[in-house]
Amino acid sequence: MTSEELQALLDPSVLSLIEAHAHEDPAAFAMKFHGRNELPVRAMAEQIACRRKAARKLPSLSRHPLLYTTLSLEQASGERAAEWKAGLMEGRSLLDLTGGLGIDDLFLARRFGRVVACERDPVLSGISAHNRNVLGVRNVEALVGDGAELLGGFPDGSFDWVYVDPARREEGGRSVGLEATSPDVVSLHDTMLRKAPKACIKASPALETSGLQAKLPSLASVVVVSVGGECKETLLLLDRRHPAGLAPSVTAACLDEAHGEFMISSSGGEQPGRRVAAAPGRWFYEPDAAIIRARLAAELAKRLGLEFLNGTVDYLTSERYAENFPGRSFRVEASLPYHPKTLKTGLSRLGVAGAAIQRRDFPLSPEQLRKQFRLRESSEWFLFFTKDGSGALVCVVCRKP
């Protein structure tokens, strides 16, 4: 979006026209108003398209006439994650080095008396300012400029927290390593902790968390956040008072509409052992993606009294049903050895003509298995191809409870 388009969008008559056509197809809208040079038609069509995406990603915020750009909306935190994340921080003042669309700042403003948001794109900074004005948020100060450069200009101890959501798109591809981010949070580590005693880095959900302390010496906690079973972000919480050499705690935060919030943590010490079942029990479980990413499945199994199906994969099982399990739960109908001919007969006997197929630590892909057993897609049956405790290939046939 250009600055001219932004100024045109701020015209009340243009905003009213967007509102009137909000439920139309964006391409059809652009075609209908083609040639209307007095209107920013391209930008208006973009707003209509963005509003549909925002309704899913920002369910309560999107009820207001906010503005977006396609890329900034894609990169912004979802509302559920942003609200929960803001609850980890509190104080008089916070510096956001990468303001972006400003979704995180809307929730951080509820936790701090003053938020300073840096954004190098003046158009995006203007969009964020408009949205804050619509929502009545008055305690966010916008600075246009590169956050990493602006950071050094503040006196030491100016803030209680520094927050940064570095860009992870580099040269057309997505990078998950910390050194490849913009700004480079590894090189900024010492400067951030001079300006504030604590800092929060929003990193990729796919970030490899082992070895992070060597890059970020003050790393006190790693929090992997999922929403509705999908990993959304990894939060790296820095604390200048964190004892040198002490391993960070690791937490999985599973946010789900059905079960609310489930959290499980490791203190950074030795992980509990993986108790492997002799055979699959009556119930089969797949932990939430955040728990798997945070490598906390063993902690979960210990807490809930569950066993692993084998020693390498995070599939769990039990004889008694685990209520409110953080992840997916299934009733085991059969556990069949993987011998193609006899397995095909066993599936036929159970009446399995179609199924959802998943595999872990198994030599064939779901596509190969679907073709091999001529199974259509279905949400009635679930087939998990893996290994049992002895290392033998098995197919665990399940249904939803």
Tab-separated table of C-alpha atoms in Angstrom:
chain	number	residue	atom	x	y	z
A	1	MET	CA	0.000	0.000	0.000
A	2	THR	CA	1.276	3.472	-0.842
A	3	SER	CA	0.974	6.533	1.381
A	4	GLU	CA	-1.439	8.019	-1.183
A	5	GLU	CA	-3.667	4.946	-0.968
A	6	LEU	CA	-3.634	5.124	2.819
A	7	GLN	CA	-4.698	8.753	2.810
A	8	ALA	CA	-7.499	7.939	0.369
A	9	LEU	CA	-8.661	5.020	2.529
A	10	LEU	CA	-8.973	7.309	5.541
A	11	ASP	CA	-11.718	9.281	3.786
A	12	PRO	CA	-14.977	8.461	5.639
A	13	SER	CA	-16.875	8.008	2.364
A	14	VAL	CA	-14.293	5.437	1.191
A	15	LEU	CA	-14.473	3.580	4.516
A	16	SER	CA	-18.265	3.529	4.233
A	17	LEU	CA	-18.043	2.094	0.717
A	18	ILE	CA	-15.728	-0.665	1.942
A	19	GLU	CA	-18.191	-1.455	4.718
A	20	ALA	CA	-21.079	-1.609	2.262
A	21	HIS	CA	-19.255	-4.119	0.024
A	22	ALA	CA	-17.451	-6.070	2.775
A	23	HIS	CA	-19.189	-9.354	1.874
A	24	GLU	CA	-18.470	-9.198	-1.860
A	25	ASP	CA	-15.754	-11.076	-3.686
A	26	PRO	CA	-12.714	-8.740	-3.787
A	27	ALA	CA	-12.067	-9.444	-7.474
A	28	ALA	CA	-15.697	-8.773	-8.338
A	29	PHE	CA	-15.547	-5.520	-6.374
A	30	ALA	CA	-12.405	-4.429	-8.253
A	31	MET	CA	-14.071	-5.230	-11.579
A	32	LYS	CA	-17.259	-3.362	-10.638
A	33	PHE	CA	-15.348	-0.198	-9.729
A	34	HIS	CA	-12.709	-0.434	-12.452
A	35	GLY	CA	-12.061	2.963	-13.960
A	36	ARG	CA	-13.226	4.914	-10.910
A	37	ASN	CA	-9.994	6.872	-10.667
A	38	GLU	CA	-11.275	8.980	-7.794
A	39	LEU	CA	-11.272	5.830	-5.616
A	40	PRO	CA	-8.304	3.711	-4.406
A	41	VAL	CA	-9.956	0.610	-5.895
A	42	ARG	CA	-6.965	-1.726	-5.522
A	43	ALA	CA	-6.484	-0.823	-1.865
A	44	MET	CA	-10.228	-1.105	-1.214
A	45	ALA	CA	-10.333	-4.593	-2.714
A	46	GLU	CA	-7.346	-5.514	-0.535
A	47	GLN	CA	-9.244	-4.344	2.554
A	48	ILE	CA	-12.257	-6.484	1.654
A	49	ALA	CA	-10.010	-9.543	1.234
A	50	CYS	CA	-8.141	-8.824	4.469
A	51	ARG	CA	-11.320	-8.407	6.463
A	52	ARG	CA	-12.314	-11.974	5.643
A	53	LYS	CA	-8.977	-13.292	6.891
A	54	ALA	CA	-9.075	-11.022	9.930
A	55	ALA	CA	-12.481	-12.398	10.936
A	56	ARG	CA	-10.778	-15.752	11.543
A	57	LYS	CA	-7.459	-14.527	12.917
A	58	LEU	CA	-8.720	-11.538	14.927
A	59	PRO	CA	-12.332	-12.455	15.777
A	60	SER	CA	-13.132	-9.619	18.202
A	61	LEU	CA	-10.822	-6.932	16.810
A	62	SER	CA	-12.135	-7.463	13.276
A	63	ARG	CA	-15.605	-6.327	14.348
A	64	HIS	CA	-14.207	-2.808	14.183
A	65	PRO	CA	-13.396	-1.009	10.887
A	66	LEU	CA	-9.648	-1.624	11.032
A	67	LEU	CA	-7.191	-1.365	8.134
A	68	TYR	CA	-4.641	-3.968	7.055
A	69	THR	CA	-2.154	-4.914	4.406
A	70	THR	CA	-2.062	-8.490	3.151
A	71	LEU	CA	1.504	-9.157	4.311
A	72	SER	CA	1.202	-7.432	7.682
A	73	LEU	CA	-1.969	-9.378	8.488
A	74	GLU	CA	-0.273	-12.639	7.538
A	75	GLN	CA	2.723	-11.880	9.765
A	76	ALA	CA	0.732	-10.514	12.723
A	77	SER	CA	0.038	-12.563	15.834
A	78	GLY	CA	-3.379	-14.131	16.044
A	79	GLU	CA	-5.655	-12.572	18.629
A	80	ARG	CA	-5.721	-15.540	21.021
A	81	ALA	CA	-1.931	-15.880	21.073
A	82	ALA	CA	-1.369	-12.113	21.322
A	83	GLU	CA	-3.692	-11.765	24.307
A	84	TRP	CA	-2.156	-14.723	26.135
A	85	LYS	CA	1.398	-13.618	25.391
A	86	ALA	CA	0.762	-10.133	26.743
A	87	GLY	CA	-0.117	-11.766	30.061
A	88	LEU	CA	3.532	-12.819	30.440
A	89	MET	CA	4.683	-9.192	30.617
A	90	GLU	CA	3.784	-6.254	32.819
A	91	GLY	CA	5.269	-2.956	33.937
A	92	ARG	CA	5.408	0.789	33.436
A	93	SER	CA	6.895	0.827	29.941
A	94	LEU	CA	7.698	-1.463	27.020
A	95	LEU	CA	9.637	-0.900	23.805
A	96	ASP	CA	8.446	-2.822	20.739
A	97	LEU	CA	11.249	-2.906	18.176
A	98	THR	CA	9.059	-4.260	15.359
A	99	GLY	CA	5.584	-2.743	15.617
A	100	GLY	CA	4.198	-4.063	12.332
A	101	LEU	CA	0.404	-4.070	12.187
A	102	GLY	CA	0.415	-3.497	15.946
A	103	ILE	CA	-1.762	-6.412	17.073
A	104	ASP	CA	0.619	-7.360	19.895
A	105	ASP	CA	0.815	-3.710	20.999
A	106	LEU	CA	-2.974	-3.501	21.363
A	107	PHE	CA	-2.816	-6.173	24.065
A	108	LEU	CA	0.505	-5.079	25.563
A	109	ALA	CA	-1.013	-1.613	26.039
A	110	ARG	CA	-3.366	-3.193	28.582
A	111	ARG	CA	-0.388	-4.406	30.624
A	112	PHE	CA	1.856	-1.329	30.492
A	113	GLY	CA	1.379	2.336	31.217
A	114	ARG	CA	3.345	3.234	28.064
A	115	VAL	CA	4.256	1.306	24.933
A	116	VAL	CA	6.721	2.704	22.377
A	117	ALA	CA	6.253	1.013	18.980
A	118	CYS	CA	8.983	1.281	16.357
A	119	GLU	CA	8.093	0.624	12.711
A	120	ARG	CA	10.340	1.467	9.776
A	121	ASP	CA	7.507	1.475	7.201
A	122	PRO	CA	5.678	4.825	7.581
A	123	VAL	CA	2.558	3.488	5.833
A	124	LEU	CA	2.300	0.521	8.187
A	125	SER	CA	2.932	2.821	11.136
A	126	GLY	CA	0.065	5.000	9.898
A	127	ILE	CA	-2.246	2.005	9.564
A	128	SER	CA	-1.428	0.934	13.130
A	129	ALA	CA	-2.082	4.470	14.401
A	130	HIS	CA	-5.470	4.511	12.639
A	131	ASN	CA	-6.404	1.166	14.184
A	132	ARG	CA	-5.423	2.313	17.668
A	133	ASN	CA	-7.511	5.427	17.216
A	134	VAL	CA	-10.529	3.351	16.164
A	135	LEU	CA	-10.110	1.152	19.242
A	136	GLY	CA	-9.456	4.044	21.613
A	137	VAL	CA	-5.935	2.927	22.597
A	138	ARG	CA	-4.108	6.075	23.755
A	139	ASN	CA	-0.957	4.851	25.524
A	140	VAL	CA	1.047	3.679	22.476
A	141	GLU	CA	3.654	6.067	21.082
A	142	ALA	CA	4.681	5.452	17.459
A	143	LEU	CA	8.229	5.988	16.219
A	144	VAL	CA	8.967	5.658	12.503
A	145	GLY	CA	12.388	4.113	11.991
A	146	ASP	CA	14.439	0.942	12.306
A	147	GLY	CA	13.913	-0.475	15.787
A	148	ALA	CA	17.455	-1.820	16.079
A	149	GLU	CA	18.866	1.633	15.324
A	150	LEU	CA	16.389	3.446	17.575
A	151	LEU	CA	17.172	1.067	20.446
A	152	GLY	CA	20.660	2.461	20.961
A	153	GLY	CA	19.344	6.019	21.308
A	154	PHE	CA	17.440	5.326	24.530
A	155	PRO	CA	19.223	5.715	27.878
A	156	ASP	CA	20.009	2.477	29.687
A	157	GLY	CA	17.158	1.372	31.938
A	158	SER	CA	14.512	3.300	29.981
A	159	PHE	CA	12.032	0.397	29.860
A	160	ASP	CA	10.797	-2.556	31.867
A	161	TRP	CA	10.581	-4.820	28.810
A	162	VAL	CA	11.782	-4.930	25.219
A	163	TYR	CA	9.631	-6.899	22.792
A	164	VAL	CA	10.708	-7.941	19.305
A	165	ASP	CA	9.046	-9.993	16.584
A	166	PRO	CA	11.851	-10.190	14.016
A	167	ALA	CA	11.127	-10.798	10.347
A	168	ARG	CA	11.892	-14.355	9.343
A	169	ARG	CA	11.462	-14.004	5.580
A	170	GLU	CA	14.799	-13.657	3.876
A	171	GLU	CA	15.326	-13.498	0.114
A	172	GLY	CA	11.974	-15.053	-0.708
A	173	GLY	CA	12.269	-17.961	1.729
A	174	ARG	CA	11.392	-18.458	5.357
A	175	SER	CA	14.255	-18.770	7.802
A	176	VAL	CA	13.810	-20.039	11.345
A	177	GLY	CA	17.370	-19.468	12.660
A	178	LEU	CA	17.822	-16.524	15.029
A	179	GLU	CA	20.887	-15.143	13.234
A	180	ALA	CA	18.971	-14.847	9.970
A	181	THR	CA	16.220	-12.698	11.447
A	182	SER	CA	15.816	-8.969	10.944
A	183	PRO	CA	16.756	-7.480	13.299
A	184	ASP	CA	19.430	-9.940	14.431
A	185	VAL	CA	18.301	-10.583	17.994
A	186	VAL	CA	21.511	-12.459	18.854
A	187	SER	CA	23.673	-9.398	18.189
A	188	LEU	CA	21.134	-7.176	19.993
A	189	HIS	CA	21.064	-9.339	23.135
A	190	ASP	CA	23.319	-7.162	25.311
A	191	THR	CA	21.854	-3.856	24.110
A	192	MET	CA	18.261	-4.947	24.766
A	193	LEU	CA	19.126	-5.946	28.324
A	194	ARG	CA	20.823	-2.624	28.993
A	195	LYS	CA	17.670	-0.762	27.986
A	196	ALA	CA	15.373	-3.071	29.982
A	197	PRO	CA	15.919	-5.872	32.538
A	198	LYS	CA	13.719	-8.238	30.526
A	199	ALA	CA	13.047	-8.967	26.862
A	200	CYS	CA	10.678	-11.182	24.902
A	201	ILE	CA	11.578	-12.501	21.455
A	202	LYS	CA	8.800	-13.956	19.317
A	203	ALA	CA	10.493	-16.657	17.248
A	204	SER	CA	9.369	-19.168	14.663
A	205	PRO	CA	7.271	-22.088	15.954
A	206	ALA	CA	9.750	-24.329	14.130
A	207	LEU	CA	12.772	-22.905	15.964
A	208	GLU	CA	15.191	-25.552	17.229
A	209	THR	CA	15.370	-24.783	20.947
A	210	SER	CA	18.483	-26.775	21.830
A	211	GLY	CA	21.662	-24.708	22.081
A	212	LEU	CA	19.851	-21.383	22.383
A	213	GLN	CA	21.527	-20.440	25.663
A	214	ALA	CA	24.906	-20.237	23.969
A	215	LYS	CA	23.466	-17.529	21.696
A	216	LEU	CA	21.270	-15.848	24.316
A	217	PRO	CA	23.075	-16.127	27.700
A	218	SER	CA	20.208	-14.532	29.663
A	219	LEU	CA	17.582	-16.935	28.296
A	220	ALA	CA	15.394	-17.764	31.293
A	221	SER	CA	12.410	-19.443	29.661
A	222	VAL	CA	11.258	-20.931	26.366
A	223	VAL	CA	7.504	-21.035	25.782
A	224	VAL	CA	5.993	-22.850	22.800
A	225	VAL	CA	2.455	-21.657	22.083
A	226	SER	CA	-0.234	-23.478	20.124
A	227	VAL	CA	-3.763	-22.377	19.294
A	228	GLY	CA	-6.337	-25.011	18.395
A	229	GLY	CA	-3.627	-27.667	18.147
A	230	GLU	CA	-1.460	-25.690	15.716
A	231	CYS	CA	1.936	-24.371	16.825
A	232	LYS	CA	1.936	-20.584	16.384
A	233	GLU	CA	5.095	-19.197	17.964
A	234	THR	CA	8.021	-19.809	20.263
A	235	LEU	CA	8.659	-17.136	22.884
A	236	LEU	CA	12.151	-16.590	24.250
A	237	LEU	CA	12.064	-14.738	27.572
A	238	LEU	CA	15.314	-13.055	28.572
A	239	ASP	CA	16.141	-11.843	32.072
A	240	ARG	CA	19.375	-10.047	32.861
A	241	ARG	CA	19.236	-11.504	36.402
A	242	HIS	CA	19.061	-15.098	35.155
A	243	PRO	CA	21.960	-17.057	36.712
A	244	ALA	CA	24.742	-17.775	34.228
A	245	GLY	CA	24.782	-21.383	33.086
A	246	LEU	CA	21.340	-22.227	34.497
A	247	ALA	CA	19.301	-23.988	31.828
A	248	PRO	CA	16.066	-22.210	30.834
A	249	SER	CA	12.713	-23.657	31.758
A	250	VAL	CA	10.645	-24.969	28.856
A	251	THR	CA	6.858	-24.610	28.740
A	252	ALA	CA	4.179	-25.682	26.303
A	253	ALA	CA	1.074	-23.493	26.345
A	254	CYS	CA	-1.871	-25.133	24.579
A	255	LEU	CA	-4.711	-22.700	23.935
A	256	ASP	CA	-7.920	-24.359	22.837
A	257	GLU	CA	-11.544	-23.237	22.689
A	258	ALA	CA	-12.824	-26.606	23.883
A	259	HIS	CA	-10.489	-27.114	26.845
A	260	GLY	CA	-9.305	-23.575	27.533
A	261	GLU	CA	-5.644	-23.360	28.524
A	262	PHE	CA	-3.326	-26.253	29.315
A	263	MET	CA	0.262	-25.663	30.383
A	264	ILE	CA	3.065	-28.049	31.147
A	265	SER	CA	6.644	-27.183	31.991
A	266	SER	CA	10.079	-28.627	32.557
A	267	SER	CA	12.448	-26.923	34.945
A	268	GLY	CA	15.355	-27.487	32.586
A	269	GLY	CA	16.599	-30.510	34.501
A	270	GLU	CA	16.694	-34.140	33.445
A	271	GLN	CA	13.660	-35.361	31.510
A	272	PRO	CA	11.626	-38.263	32.922
A	273	GLY	CA	12.088	-41.641	31.295
A	274	ARG	CA	9.789	-42.879	28.545
A	275	ARG	CA	7.790	-45.829	29.865
A	276	VAL	CA	6.840	-48.004	26.894
A	277	ALA	CA	3.673	-50.101	26.842
A	278	ALA	CA	3.914	-53.810	26.112
A	279	ALA	CA	1.021	-53.347	23.660
A	280	PRO	CA	-1.400	-50.567	22.734
A	281	GLY	CA	-4.099	-50.082	25.367
A	282	ARG	CA	-7.756	-49.252	24.835
A	283	TRP	CA	-6.954	-45.566	24.254
A	284	PHE	CA	-4.531	-43.833	21.913
A	285	TYR	CA	-3.325	-40.220	22.196
A	286	GLU	CA	-1.403	-37.735	20.117
A	287	PRO	CA	-0.157	-34.778	22.226
A	288	ASP	CA	-0.748	-31.173	21.207
A	289	ALA	CA	1.790	-29.830	18.717
A	290	ALA	CA	3.251	-27.427	21.307
A	291	ILE	CA	3.981	-30.309	23.690
A	292	ILE	CA	5.721	-32.271	20.969
A	293	ARG	CA	7.699	-29.230	19.775
A	294	ALA	CA	8.748	-28.410	23.351
A	295	ARG	CA	9.787	-32.043	23.870
A	296	LEU	CA	7.532	-32.393	26.894
A	297	ALA	CA	5.636	-35.556	25.966
A	298	ALA	CA	7.458	-37.505	28.695
A	299	GLU	CA	6.441	-34.885	31.276
A	300	LEU	CA	2.855	-35.192	30.069
A	301	ALA	CA	2.916	-38.991	30.205
A	302	LYS	CA	4.253	-38.881	33.760
A	303	ARG	CA	1.589	-36.392	34.875
A	304	LEU	CA	-1.322	-38.325	33.353
A	305	GLY	CA	-0.054	-41.848	33.966
A	306	LEU	CA	0.265	-42.739	30.275
A	307	GLU	CA	2.718	-44.956	28.413
A	308	PHE	CA	4.451	-44.522	25.073
A	309	LEU	CA	3.629	-46.777	22.172
A	310	ASN	CA	7.349	-47.038	21.426
A	311	GLY	CA	10.597	-45.450	22.566
A	312	THR	CA	11.019	-42.875	19.792
A	313	VAL	CA	7.606	-41.486	18.801
A	314	ASP	CA	5.298	-39.277	20.880
A	315	TYR	CA	2.268	-41.547	20.589
A	316	LEU	CA	0.746	-42.393	23.987
A	317	THR	CA	-1.618	-45.092	25.178
A	318	SER	CA	-3.547	-46.210	28.261
A	319	GLU	CA	-6.200	-48.640	29.432
A	320	ARG	CA	-8.249	-45.946	31.179
A	321	TYR	CA	-9.415	-42.823	29.370
A	322	ALA	CA	-7.502	-39.614	30.140
A	323	GLU	CA	-10.079	-36.817	30.455
A	324	ASN	CA	-9.349	-33.442	28.828
A	325	PHE	CA	-6.175	-34.707	27.197
A	326	PRO	CA	-4.215	-31.824	25.576
A	327	GLY	CA	-4.213	-33.108	22.024
A	328	ARG	CA	-6.181	-35.732	20.141
A	329	SER	CA	-7.732	-38.790	21.816
A	330	PHE	CA	-8.917	-41.980	20.101
A	331	ARG	CA	-10.533	-45.271	21.048
A	332	VAL	CA	-8.428	-48.204	19.849
A	333	GLU	CA	-10.459	-50.678	17.810
A	334	ALA	CA	-7.537	-52.930	16.875
A	335	SER	CA	-3.751	-53.075	16.688
A	336	LEU	CA	-2.737	-54.984	13.585
A	337	PRO	CA	0.770	-56.119	12.599
A	338	TYR	CA	1.922	-54.602	9.344
A	339	HIS	CA	1.739	-57.550	6.962
A	340	PRO	CA	0.041	-56.115	3.839
A	341	LYS	CA	-2.128	-59.119	2.987
A	342	THR	CA	-3.327	-59.882	6.492
A	343	LEU	CA	-3.675	-56.177	7.299
A	344	LYS	CA	-5.902	-55.680	4.268
A	345	THR	CA	-8.072	-58.562	5.487
A	346	GLY	CA	-8.173	-57.136	9.008
A	347	LEU	CA	-9.239	-53.696	7.797
A	348	SER	CA	-11.954	-55.251	5.641
A	349	ARG	CA	-13.233	-57.269	8.584
A	350	LEU	CA	-13.526	-54.077	10.635
A	351	GLY	CA	-15.357	-52.356	7.783
A	352	VAL	CA	-12.617	-49.799	7.129
A	353	ALA	CA	-13.065	-48.617	3.533
A	354	GLY	CA	-11.740	-45.114	4.159
A	355	ALA	CA	-9.683	-43.433	6.854
A	356	ALA	CA	-7.446	-40.563	7.878
A	357	ILE	CA	-3.890	-41.887	7.743
A	358	GLN	CA	-0.918	-40.767	9.804
A	359	ARG	CA	2.538	-42.272	10.132
A	360	ARG	CA	5.579	-41.733	12.320
A	361	ASP	CA	8.749	-43.782	12.297
A	362	PHE	CA	7.302	-45.822	9.444
A	363	PRO	CA	8.911	-46.474	6.035
A	364	LEU	CA	5.912	-45.638	3.806
A	365	SER	CA	4.205	-42.281	3.329
A	366	PRO	CA	0.445	-41.793	3.915
A	367	GLU	CA	-0.006	-41.483	0.136
A	368	GLN	CA	1.739	-44.808	-0.457
A	369	LEU	CA	-0.314	-46.483	2.269
A	370	ARG	CA	-3.579	-45.088	0.936
A	371	LYS	CA	-2.744	-46.421	-2.513
A	372	GLN	CA	-1.541	-49.772	-1.183
A	373	PHE	CA	-4.742	-50.469	0.742
A	374	ARG	CA	-7.084	-48.575	-1.625
A	375	LEU	CA	-8.461	-46.406	1.137
A	376	ARG	CA	-10.435	-43.257	0.483
A	377	GLU	CA	-10.398	-40.208	2.760
A	378	SER	CA	-12.734	-40.493	5.735
A	379	SER	CA	-13.160	-38.912	9.155
A	380	GLU	CA	-14.775	-42.036	10.633
A	381	TRP	CA	-11.625	-44.124	11.003
A	382	PHE	CA	-8.046	-43.135	11.903
A	383	LEU	CA	-5.070	-45.332	11.051
A	384	PHE	CA	-1.751	-44.718	12.796
A	385	PHE	CA	1.171	-46.519	11.196
A	386	THR	CA	4.206	-46.739	13.489
A	387	LYS	CA	6.205	-49.247	15.562
A	388	ASP	CA	5.236	-51.018	18.751
A	389	GLY	CA	7.427	-51.344	21.830
A	390	SER	CA	9.404	-54.195	20.295
A	391	GLY	CA	10.137	-52.234	17.121
A	392	ALA	CA	7.704	-54.187	14.928
A	393	LEU	CA	5.658	-52.244	12.353
A	394	VAL	CA	2.005	-51.903	13.350
A	395	CYS	CA	-1.202	-50.187	12.316
A	396	VAL	CA	-3.291	-48.896	15.222
A	397	VAL	CA	-6.916	-48.666	14.079
A	398	CYS	CA	-8.848	-45.969	15.950
A	399	ARG	CA	-12.095	-44.056	16.155
A	400	LYS	CA	-12.953	-40.814	17.889
A	401	PRO	CA	-14.486	-41.380	21.349
